[in-house]
Each structure stands twice: as C-alpha cells, then as structure tokens.
Short mmCIF file of C-alpha atoms in Angstrom, two decimals:
data_model
loop_
_atom_site.label_atom_id
_atom_site.label_comp_id
_atom_site.label_asym_id
_atom_site.label_seq_id
_atom_site.Cartn_x
_atom_site.Cartn_y
_atom_site.Cartn_z
CA MET Z 1 -4.25 39.91 -33.54
CA HIS Z 2 -1.06 41.91 -34.09
CA GLY Z 3 -0.23 43.31 -30.62
CA GLN Z 4 2.60 42.29 -28.36
CA VAL Z 5 0.01 41.09 -25.87
CA VAL Z 6 -3.50 40.27 -27.06
CA ILE Z 7 -6.17 39.06 -24.63
CA ASN Z 8 -9.59 37.89 -25.74
CA LYS Z 9 -12.37 37.20 -23.20
CA LEU Z 10 -9.99 35.77 -20.56
CA SER Z 11 -11.71 34.46 -17.43
CA LYS Z 12 -10.59 32.79 -14.22
CA THR Z 13 -13.04 31.21 -11.79
CA TYR Z 14 -12.06 29.69 -8.44
CA HIS Z 15 -14.03 26.94 -6.75
CA THR Z 16 -13.89 27.57 -3.01
CA LYS Z 17 -15.55 25.88 -0.05
CA HIS Z 18 -17.01 27.74 2.90
CA ARG Z 19 -17.65 25.79 6.07
CA LYS Z 20 -21.14 25.92 7.52
CA GLY Z 21 -21.12 24.28 10.90
CA LEU Z 22 -18.88 21.44 11.98
CA PHE Z 23 -19.47 18.93 9.20
CA LYS Z 24 -21.10 20.90 6.39
CA SER Z 25 -19.61 23.12 3.74
CA GLU Z 26 -20.90 24.74 0.59
CA GLU Z 27 -19.10 25.36 -2.67
CA LYS Z 28 -18.84 28.91 -3.92
CA LEU Z 29 -17.66 30.19 -7.28
CA VAL Z 30 -15.43 33.27 -7.26
CA GLU Z 31 -14.91 35.05 -10.59
CA ALA Z 32 -11.48 36.65 -10.29
CA LEU Z 33 -11.46 37.54 -14.00
CA LYS Z 34 -14.58 37.95 -16.12
CA GLY Z 35 -14.12 38.17 -19.87
CA ILE Z 36 -11.06 40.44 -19.97
CA SER Z 37 -10.12 41.67 -23.47
CA LEU Z 38 -7.33 44.10 -24.29
CA GLU Z 39 -4.37 44.64 -26.61
CA ILE Z 40 -0.90 46.00 -25.79
CA LYS Z 41 1.10 47.22 -28.77
CA PRO Z 42 4.88 46.78 -29.16
CA GLY Z 43 6.80 49.43 -27.18
CA GLU Z 44 3.72 50.52 -25.25
CA ILE Z 45 3.88 50.97 -21.46
CA PHE Z 46 0.65 49.64 -20.03
CA GLY Z 47 -0.49 49.97 -16.40
CA LEU Z 48 -3.16 47.99 -14.57
CA LEU Z 49 -4.99 49.97 -11.89
CA GLY Z 50 -7.72 48.79 -9.57
CA PRO Z 51 -8.69 48.15 -5.95
CA ASN Z 52 -7.67 45.07 -3.99
CA GLY Z 53 -9.42 42.01 -5.35
CA ALA Z 54 -10.01 43.51 -8.79
CA GLY Z 55 -8.00 40.72 -10.45
CA LYS Z 56 -4.76 42.51 -11.37
CA THR Z 57 -2.43 39.83 -9.94
CA THR Z 58 -4.66 37.06 -11.26
CA LEU Z 59 -4.41 38.47 -14.77
CA ILE Z 60 -0.60 38.79 -14.58
CA LYS Z 61 -0.29 35.24 -13.25
CA CYS Z 62 -2.43 33.93 -16.09
CA LEU Z 63 -0.37 35.78 -18.70
CA THR Z 64 2.90 34.49 -17.22
CA THR Z 65 1.59 30.86 -17.11
CA LEU Z 66 1.50 30.71 -13.29
CA LEU Z 67 -2.28 30.25 -13.42
CA LEU Z 68 -4.42 28.39 -15.91
CA PRO Z 69 -7.33 30.51 -17.15
CA THR Z 70 -10.80 29.00 -17.03
CA SER Z 71 -11.69 30.26 -20.49
CA GLY Z 72 -10.61 32.68 -23.17
CA GLU Z 73 -7.35 33.04 -25.04
CA ALA Z 74 -4.25 35.19 -25.12
CA ILE Z 75 -1.16 35.66 -27.26
CA ILE Z 76 2.05 36.91 -25.65
CA ASN Z 77 5.00 37.77 -27.91
CA GLY Z 78 3.43 35.67 -30.63
CA HIS Z 79 2.95 32.58 -28.46
CA ARG Z 80 -0.44 31.15 -27.54
CA LEU Z 81 -1.26 30.85 -23.85
CA THR Z 82 -1.73 27.25 -22.55
CA LYS Z 83 -0.26 25.86 -25.80
CA GLU Z 84 3.22 27.42 -25.88
CA ASP Z 85 3.85 28.08 -22.19
CA ASN Z 86 7.58 27.32 -22.28
CA ALA Z 87 8.09 29.83 -25.08
CA ILE Z 88 6.11 32.46 -23.14
CA ARG Z 89 8.26 31.95 -20.01
CA ALA Z 90 11.42 32.23 -22.09
CA SER Z 91 10.32 35.57 -23.59
CA THR Z 92 8.85 37.33 -20.56
CA GLY Z 93 9.99 38.49 -17.14
CA CYS Z 94 7.94 38.94 -14.00
CA MET Z 95 8.61 40.07 -10.42
CA LEU Z 96 5.56 39.82 -8.18
CA MET Z 97 5.19 41.48 -4.81
CA GLY Z 98 6.07 39.45 -1.73
CA GLU Z 99 8.97 37.93 0.16
CA ARG Z 100 11.82 36.61 -1.92
CA GLY Z 101 14.09 34.88 0.53
CA LEU Z 102 17.01 32.70 -0.38
CA TYR Z 103 16.60 28.94 -0.42
CA TRP Z 104 16.07 27.99 3.22
CA LYS Z 105 19.05 26.37 4.93
CA LEU Z 106 20.03 25.46 8.44
CA THR Z 107 22.81 27.52 10.04
CA GLY Z 108 26.15 25.90 10.73
CA ARG Z 109 25.29 25.51 14.41
CA GLU Z 110 21.88 23.98 13.60
CA ASN Z 111 23.49 21.48 11.22
CA LEU Z 112 25.96 20.42 13.91
CA VAL Z 113 23.19 20.05 16.48
CA PHE Z 114 21.01 18.03 14.07
CA PHE Z 115 23.73 15.60 13.02
CA GLY Z 116 24.99 15.35 16.59
CA GLN Z 117 21.53 14.38 17.81
CA VAL Z 118 21.18 11.73 15.11
CA PHE Z 119 24.59 10.26 15.88
CA LEU Z 120 23.86 10.28 19.62
CA ILE Z 121 20.59 8.40 19.11
CA VAL Z 122 22.25 5.75 16.95
CA THR Z 123 25.11 5.39 19.44
CA VAL Z 124 22.71 4.86 22.33
CA LEU Z 125 20.77 2.24 20.36
CA THR Z 126 23.99 0.48 19.39
CA LEU Z 127 25.40 0.35 22.90
CA ALA Z 128 22.03 -0.76 24.26
CA GLY Z 129 22.06 -3.68 21.84
CA LEU Z 130 25.64 -4.56 22.74
CA MET Z 131 24.68 -4.85 26.40
CA PHE Z 132 22.76 -8.00 25.51
CA SER Z 133 25.51 -9.51 23.38
CA ARG Z 134 27.90 -12.17 24.61
CA ASP Z 135 30.86 -9.81 25.02
CA GLY Z 136 28.87 -6.92 26.44
CA ALA Z 137 29.41 -3.32 25.38
CA ARG Z 138 32.99 -3.74 24.20
CA PRO Z 139 34.44 -3.42 20.71
CA SER Z 140 34.70 -6.73 18.87
CA GLU Z 141 38.04 -7.96 17.60
CA GLY Z 142 38.03 -8.29 13.82
CA VAL Z 143 34.87 -8.08 11.72
CA SER Z 144 31.72 -7.36 13.74
CA PRO Z 145 28.33 -8.53 12.39
CA ILE Z 146 26.63 -6.16 14.82
CA ALA Z 147 28.58 -3.24 13.36
CA GLY Z 148 27.36 -4.14 9.87
CA LEU Z 149 23.80 -4.61 11.08
CA VAL Z 150 23.63 -1.17 12.70
CA VAL Z 151 25.88 0.97 10.49
CA TYR Z 152 24.48 -0.15 7.13
CA GLY Z 153 20.95 0.38 8.40
CA PHE Z 154 22.01 3.81 9.67
CA VAL Z 155 23.25 4.75 6.19
CA LEU Z 156 19.89 3.96 4.60
CA PHE Z 157 17.99 5.67 7.41
CA MET Z 158 19.93 8.91 6.93
CA PHE Z 159 19.39 8.97 3.18
CA LEU Z 160 15.64 8.42 3.53
CA SER Z 161 15.28 11.01 6.29
CA ASN Z 162 17.25 13.68 4.45
CA THR Z 163 15.40 12.91 1.22
CA LEU Z 164 12.04 13.58 2.85
CA TRP Z 165 13.30 16.96 4.08
CA ALA Z 166 15.57 18.09 1.24
CA ILE Z 167 13.26 17.10 -1.62
CA GLY Z 168 9.88 16.92 0.05
CA TYR Z 169 9.24 19.34 2.86
CA ASN Z 170 11.52 22.09 1.52
CA VAL Z 171 9.24 22.29 -1.52
CA ARG Z 172 6.69 23.59 0.97
CA ARG Z 173 9.10 26.32 2.08
CA ASP Z 174 9.63 27.32 -1.55
CA GLN Z 175 5.86 27.42 -1.96
CA LYS Z 176 5.42 29.73 1.04
CA GLN Z 177 8.27 32.06 0.03
CA GLY Z 178 7.28 32.32 -3.63
CA VAL Z 179 10.46 30.58 -4.83
CA LEU Z 180 8.49 27.72 -6.39
CA GLU Z 181 6.44 30.18 -8.40
CA GLN Z 182 9.56 31.91 -9.69
CA LEU Z 183 11.11 28.57 -10.65
CA TYR Z 184 7.97 27.75 -12.57
CA LEU Z 185 8.36 30.98 -14.54
CA SER Z 186 11.83 30.01 -15.76
CA PRO Z 187 12.27 27.76 -18.81
CA ALA Z 188 14.57 25.51 -16.77
CA SER Z 189 13.69 21.84 -16.48
CA LYS Z 190 11.48 21.03 -13.50
CA PHE Z 191 13.24 17.66 -13.25
CA ALA Z 192 16.59 19.48 -13.01
CA ASN Z 193 15.22 21.49 -10.08
CA LEU Z 194 14.32 18.32 -8.18
CA LEU Z 195 17.58 16.66 -9.22
CA SER Z 196 19.60 19.55 -7.78
CA ARG Z 197 18.02 18.88 -4.39
CA VAL Z 198 18.96 15.21 -4.75
CA THR Z 199 22.58 16.10 -5.53
CA VAL Z 200 22.99 18.26 -2.43
CA SER Z 201 21.37 15.59 -0.25
CA LEU Z 202 23.54 12.87 -1.77
CA ILE Z 203 26.83 14.71 -1.16
CA TRP Z 204 26.26 15.89 2.41
CA THR Z 205 24.46 12.78 3.60
CA GLY Z 206 27.16 10.63 2.03
CA LEU Z 207 29.90 12.52 3.89
CA LEU Z 208 27.95 12.22 7.13
CA CYS Z 209 27.46 8.49 6.66
CA VAL Z 210 31.12 7.82 5.87
CA THR Z 211 32.27 9.78 8.93
CA SER Z 212 29.70 8.18 11.22
CA ALA Z 213 30.45 4.70 9.92
CA TRP Z 214 34.16 5.17 10.67
CA VAL Z 215 33.51 6.47 14.18
CA MET Z 216 30.99 3.72 14.98
CA SER Z 217 33.26 1.01 13.63
CA MET Z 218 35.89 2.23 16.09
CA MET Z 219 33.34 1.81 18.88
CA ILE Z 220 31.76 -1.55 18.04
CA GLY Z 221 34.10 -3.32 15.65
CA GLN Z 222 35.30 -3.52 12.05
CA LEU Z 223 32.68 -3.33 9.32
CA PRO Z 224 32.20 -6.38 7.07
CA PHE Z 225 32.70 -5.69 3.34
CA TYR Z 226 31.65 -8.83 1.51
CA ASN Z 227 30.15 -8.84 -2.01
CA LEU Z 228 31.05 -5.15 -2.46
CA PRO Z 229 30.00 -4.78 -6.16
CA LEU Z 230 26.54 -6.21 -5.48
CA GLY Z 231 26.30 -4.14 -2.31
CA VAL Z 232 27.06 -0.94 -4.25
CA PHE Z 233 24.45 -1.87 -6.87
CA LEU Z 234 21.80 -2.44 -4.20
CA LEU Z 235 22.72 0.86 -2.55
CA LEU Z 236 22.38 2.76 -5.85
CA MET Z 237 19.02 1.13 -6.60
CA GLY Z 238 17.90 1.84 -3.06
CA LEU Z 239 18.94 5.49 -3.31
CA SER Z 240 17.18 5.83 -6.66
CA GLY Z 241 13.97 4.47 -5.16
CA THR Z 242 14.39 6.67 -2.09
CA PHE Z 243 14.77 9.78 -4.23
CA GLY Z 244 11.65 8.75 -6.15
CA THR Z 245 9.89 8.55 -2.80
CA GLY Z 246 11.10 12.10 -2.15
CA PHE Z 247 9.55 13.25 -5.45
CA ALA Z 248 6.24 11.65 -4.44
CA PHE Z 249 6.44 13.24 -0.99
CA ALA Z 250 7.01 16.63 -2.65
CA ALA Z 251 3.73 16.11 -4.50
CA VAL Z 252 1.97 15.24 -1.25
CA THR Z 253 3.53 18.33 0.35
CA LEU Z 254 1.98 20.62 -2.28
CA LYS Z 255 -1.36 19.01 -1.48
CA ILE Z 256 -1.41 18.90 2.33
CA ARG Z 257 0.85 21.94 2.92
CA GLU Z 258 1.40 22.63 6.64
CA ALA Z 259 0.66 19.02 7.62
CA ALA Z 260 3.73 17.90 5.62
CA GLN Z 261 6.11 18.36 8.57
CA THR Z 262 4.00 16.10 10.78
CA LEU Z 263 3.76 13.52 8.01
CA ALA Z 264 7.55 13.58 7.48
CA ASN Z 265 8.15 12.93 11.17
CA PHE Z 266 5.64 10.09 11.13
CA LEU Z 267 7.26 8.49 8.07
CA GLN Z 268 10.70 8.68 9.69
CA PHE Z 269 9.37 6.96 12.79
CA ALA Z 270 7.58 4.32 10.70
CA PHE Z 271 10.78 3.61 8.77
CA MET Z 272 12.79 3.24 12.00
CA LEU Z 273 10.23 0.77 13.32
CA LEU Z 274 8.99 -1.26 10.34
CA CYS Z 275 12.15 -1.29 8.18
CA ALA Z 276 14.39 -2.26 11.12
CA PRO Z 277 17.49 -0.26 10.16
CA PHE Z 278 19.08 -0.64 13.63
CA PHE Z 279 18.03 -4.17 14.58
CA PRO Z 280 17.11 -7.51 12.94
CA PHE Z 281 13.61 -7.98 11.55
CA ALA Z 282 13.36 -10.99 13.85
CA GLY Z 283 13.04 -8.53 16.73
CA LEU Z 284 9.64 -7.41 15.41
CA PRO Z 285 6.36 -9.17 16.28
CA ASP Z 286 5.02 -11.45 13.55
CA TRP Z 287 2.28 -9.02 12.50
CA MET Z 288 4.82 -6.20 12.14
CA GLN Z 289 7.06 -8.45 10.04
CA ASN Z 290 4.10 -9.03 7.73
CA VAL Z 291 3.65 -5.28 7.39
CA SER Z 292 7.39 -4.88 6.74
CA ARG Z 293 7.14 -7.32 3.84
CA LEU Z 294 4.74 -4.94 2.12
CA LEU Z 295 7.31 -2.10 2.07
CA PRO Z 296 10.00 -1.98 -0.66
CA THR Z 297 12.28 -0.04 1.70
CA SER Z 298 12.36 -3.05 4.04
CA TYR Z 299 13.86 -5.17 1.27
CA ILE Z 300 16.43 -2.44 0.56
CA VAL Z 301 17.62 -2.57 4.18
CA ASP Z 302 17.58 -6.38 4.34
CA ALA Z 303 19.29 -6.99 0.99
CA PHE Z 304 21.93 -4.26 1.36
CA ARG Z 305 23.19 -5.16 4.81
CA SER Z 306 22.83 -8.94 4.31
CA THR Z 307 24.95 -8.72 1.15
CA LEU Z 308 27.73 -6.68 2.75
CA MET Z 309 27.64 -8.91 5.85
CA GLY Z 310 28.23 -11.98 3.65
CA TYR Z 311 24.83 -13.60 4.24
CA PRO Z 312 25.35 -14.86 7.79
CA LYS Z 313 22.94 -17.46 9.13
CA GLY Z 314 19.39 -16.14 9.12
CA PHE Z 315 20.10 -13.37 6.58
CA PRO Z 316 18.41 -12.14 4.49
CA GLU Z 317 15.38 -12.33 6.72
CA LEU Z 318 12.41 -11.34 4.56
CA ALA Z 319 12.91 -13.32 1.33
CA PRO Z 320 15.60 -15.16 -0.66
CA ILE Z 321 18.29 -12.76 -1.84
CA GLU Z 322 17.35 -13.31 -5.51
CA VAL Z 323 13.80 -12.15 -4.81
CA GLU Z 324 15.01 -9.15 -2.80
CA ILE Z 325 17.37 -8.08 -5.61
CA VAL Z 326 14.47 -8.10 -8.08
CA ILE Z 327 12.27 -6.06 -5.71
CA VAL Z 328 15.00 -3.49 -5.00
CA THR Z 329 15.89 -3.14 -8.69
CA ALA Z 330 12.26 -2.68 -9.73
CA PHE Z 331 11.75 -0.12 -6.97
CA GLY Z 332 14.89 1.79 -7.99
CA ILE Z 333 13.81 1.97 -11.64
CA LEU Z 334 10.07 2.59 -11.31
CA MET Z 335 9.79 4.81 -8.23
CA PRO Z 336 11.64 7.86 -9.68
CA LEU Z 337 9.34 7.75 -12.72
CA VAL Z 338 6.19 7.40 -10.62
CA GLY Z 339 7.34 10.02 -8.10
CA TYR Z 340 8.21 12.58 -10.78
CA TRP Z 341 4.88 11.98 -12.54
CA LEU Z 342 3.01 12.54 -9.28
CA TYR Z 343 4.97 15.73 -8.61
CA ARG Z 344 4.34 17.22 -12.06
CA ARG Z 345 0.66 16.30 -11.83
CA GLN Z 346 0.29 18.01 -8.44
CA GLU Z 347 2.28 21.00 -9.70
CA ASP Z 348 -0.18 21.39 -12.59
CA ILE Z 349 -3.06 21.22 -10.11
CA ALA Z 350 -1.38 23.91 -8.02
CA GLN Z 351 -1.01 26.04 -11.13
CA ALA Z 352 -4.73 25.64 -11.86
CA ASP Z 353 -5.94 26.55 -8.37
CA GLY Z 354 -3.35 29.27 -7.76
CA SER Z 355 -1.47 27.61 -4.90
CA LEU Z 356 2.05 27.61 -6.39
CA SER Z 357 2.78 30.35 -3.88
CA GLU Z 358 1.23 31.45 -0.61
CA TYR Z 359 3.18 34.56 0.37
#
C-alpha cells in the first residue's frame, strides 16, 4: 500500500429500528458502504460521483474519523484508520455540506431579559420570606442571616443552571449545526473544548452573582462573611462538581437530543425544590428532606451557606459540617472525572452511529 489514500474492503452498516404498530418495532440493517476498495495516489485529484444514498458522505466521514467503519481498513497519509485517528485529523481537512453557524449565543437584549427574570424571581421569593419574619419586609440593620441564606443559595443555583445550559444543552445545538462534528475533526483536546464552555460560564455567572448579591444585600441586609477561606474552598469544590455534572448532562444530551431542553428545565426545578437554595431545608416535608440527603448538591448548598453564616443554631441542617465537607470534597474531585468519562463514551457512540451531526 503506497498511495496517499488506500482503502481495502471498507464497510459501514447501520442498525436501524422501524416501528410496526404502537409497541412493536423491527431491526433493520442498512449497508451504507459495502466492501469499498480504492487507491488515491499522491497529487491525484479524485472525485466521488453517485446518486443520493450511494454512500459518498459516509465514506468521507469514515476516512476523516467522524464515523467508525464496521469492517475493512484504510491508510490516510500513512496513518492507519481507527488506530491513528489523531494523526489523520492533523493531516487532513474536510468541509462537509450543511449549515455552519457560529456558536449559538443569546442577543444582548435576551441576556438582559433572562437575568432580569431570574433576579425578579429571587427578589419576590426573598421579600415573600421577609413578610413572615419578625421585622417584616424591611432591611435588617447589620448582618442579616436571611440575606446569607438566600443570596448564597442564589449563587449556587445560578452556577448550576448556567452549567446545564452552557455545557450541556448547547452541545445539542453544536450537534444540530455540525459544529460538534467539525470540532471532532480538529486535533484539539476534547477536554479543552468542554473547559472553554466552563470558563465562559464561570466568568459571566460570577459577575452576575456578585452584582446580584450586592443589590440584594442592599434590600435585605448585610451579608455574613464568616469562615471565608473554608467557604471559598467549599465553593470551588461545589463548582468543580457542578461542572462535572454539566459534562455528564452533555453526554445525556447527545443521547436524548431534543428532550434535553425539557430535562434541563426539570433538573432546574428539582434543584430549586430539593436542594433548598432559597429557604431552609427545615421548610421541606420529612420525606423530601430524606430525598435531599441523597443529593450531593444539597450538601454543597448546606455546607457553603452554613459556613459563611458562621454556623447559626440549626445549621448545617443535613449532617455535621465535617461530614458535609467530606461529601462536597469527594463530589468536587470525582464528578468531573466521571462526567468527562461519560461524555467521551457517548461521543464515541455518536461517532459509531453517525449522530455527531444532524444538519
């Protein structure tokens, strides 16, 4: 084999399901490529011609490592397909047909509306809670435990919500637009791609949280800042675990596709309810508190705000602070590793079944 591109009996078979009736379906094998063999010499211009469905795009995707072939072998620029994929991507270029939009972003107006809605919801919840306090809905003089309870929970809520969207659901947009497929072609680190989403989320969400915390402290009282070093450590571990959750959600997004938006909304609602970011866990029924104790994010909320509030009476609520620190630390270390592993595994599955893009 001395050609620039050498293909020997390359095949690609898809396993598809066709529904028959309401509850029955049958599996069907579709041979997109059937024993293709050819050789392209250095400097040769080679064209693939054929009707729709002949397998032209499938062959190109296999040769550029976007699809895993079912059988056969190929050598591209001296590198073996499926064994030296990174080297193949570094030595080839490919532009497939289809939409190539920029990375999807909200407009300036949409960003303002989104953040304004979030801040309005938190403000309403805060003032509603103050109505039942001893002093009513008036700012407290000095340090306000209620301010710490609400604002610190709000910070964690915003990071989790934005993580699900920035890391998780936007992977689906990249999949639909073909951006994910093009990223896969590049020799750049896949972890760096996910990390770049984390960085953007961290900066903008952090600025939002700082601004909102200042405004809300003006409304309901000064924020408590006890045990600041430990509080910062718990926040960093919590953010690390949250970003790992985003990696895992990105994997789920590649699997369930259009249902990802509904799932993200459900998870946000579940976090608001079970992890009690805006109210004490004592406000939940006993059975809900038991469910909350099964969620690592609940311990992040409880440990973080209890620490910065100086452990007032009744806090932390779910477990002794030593136990909560261990849980939060373990979650912050392990979840990014597990989430990234799940994402890469699902990405490989998408490469095998040809669903890296859907344009």
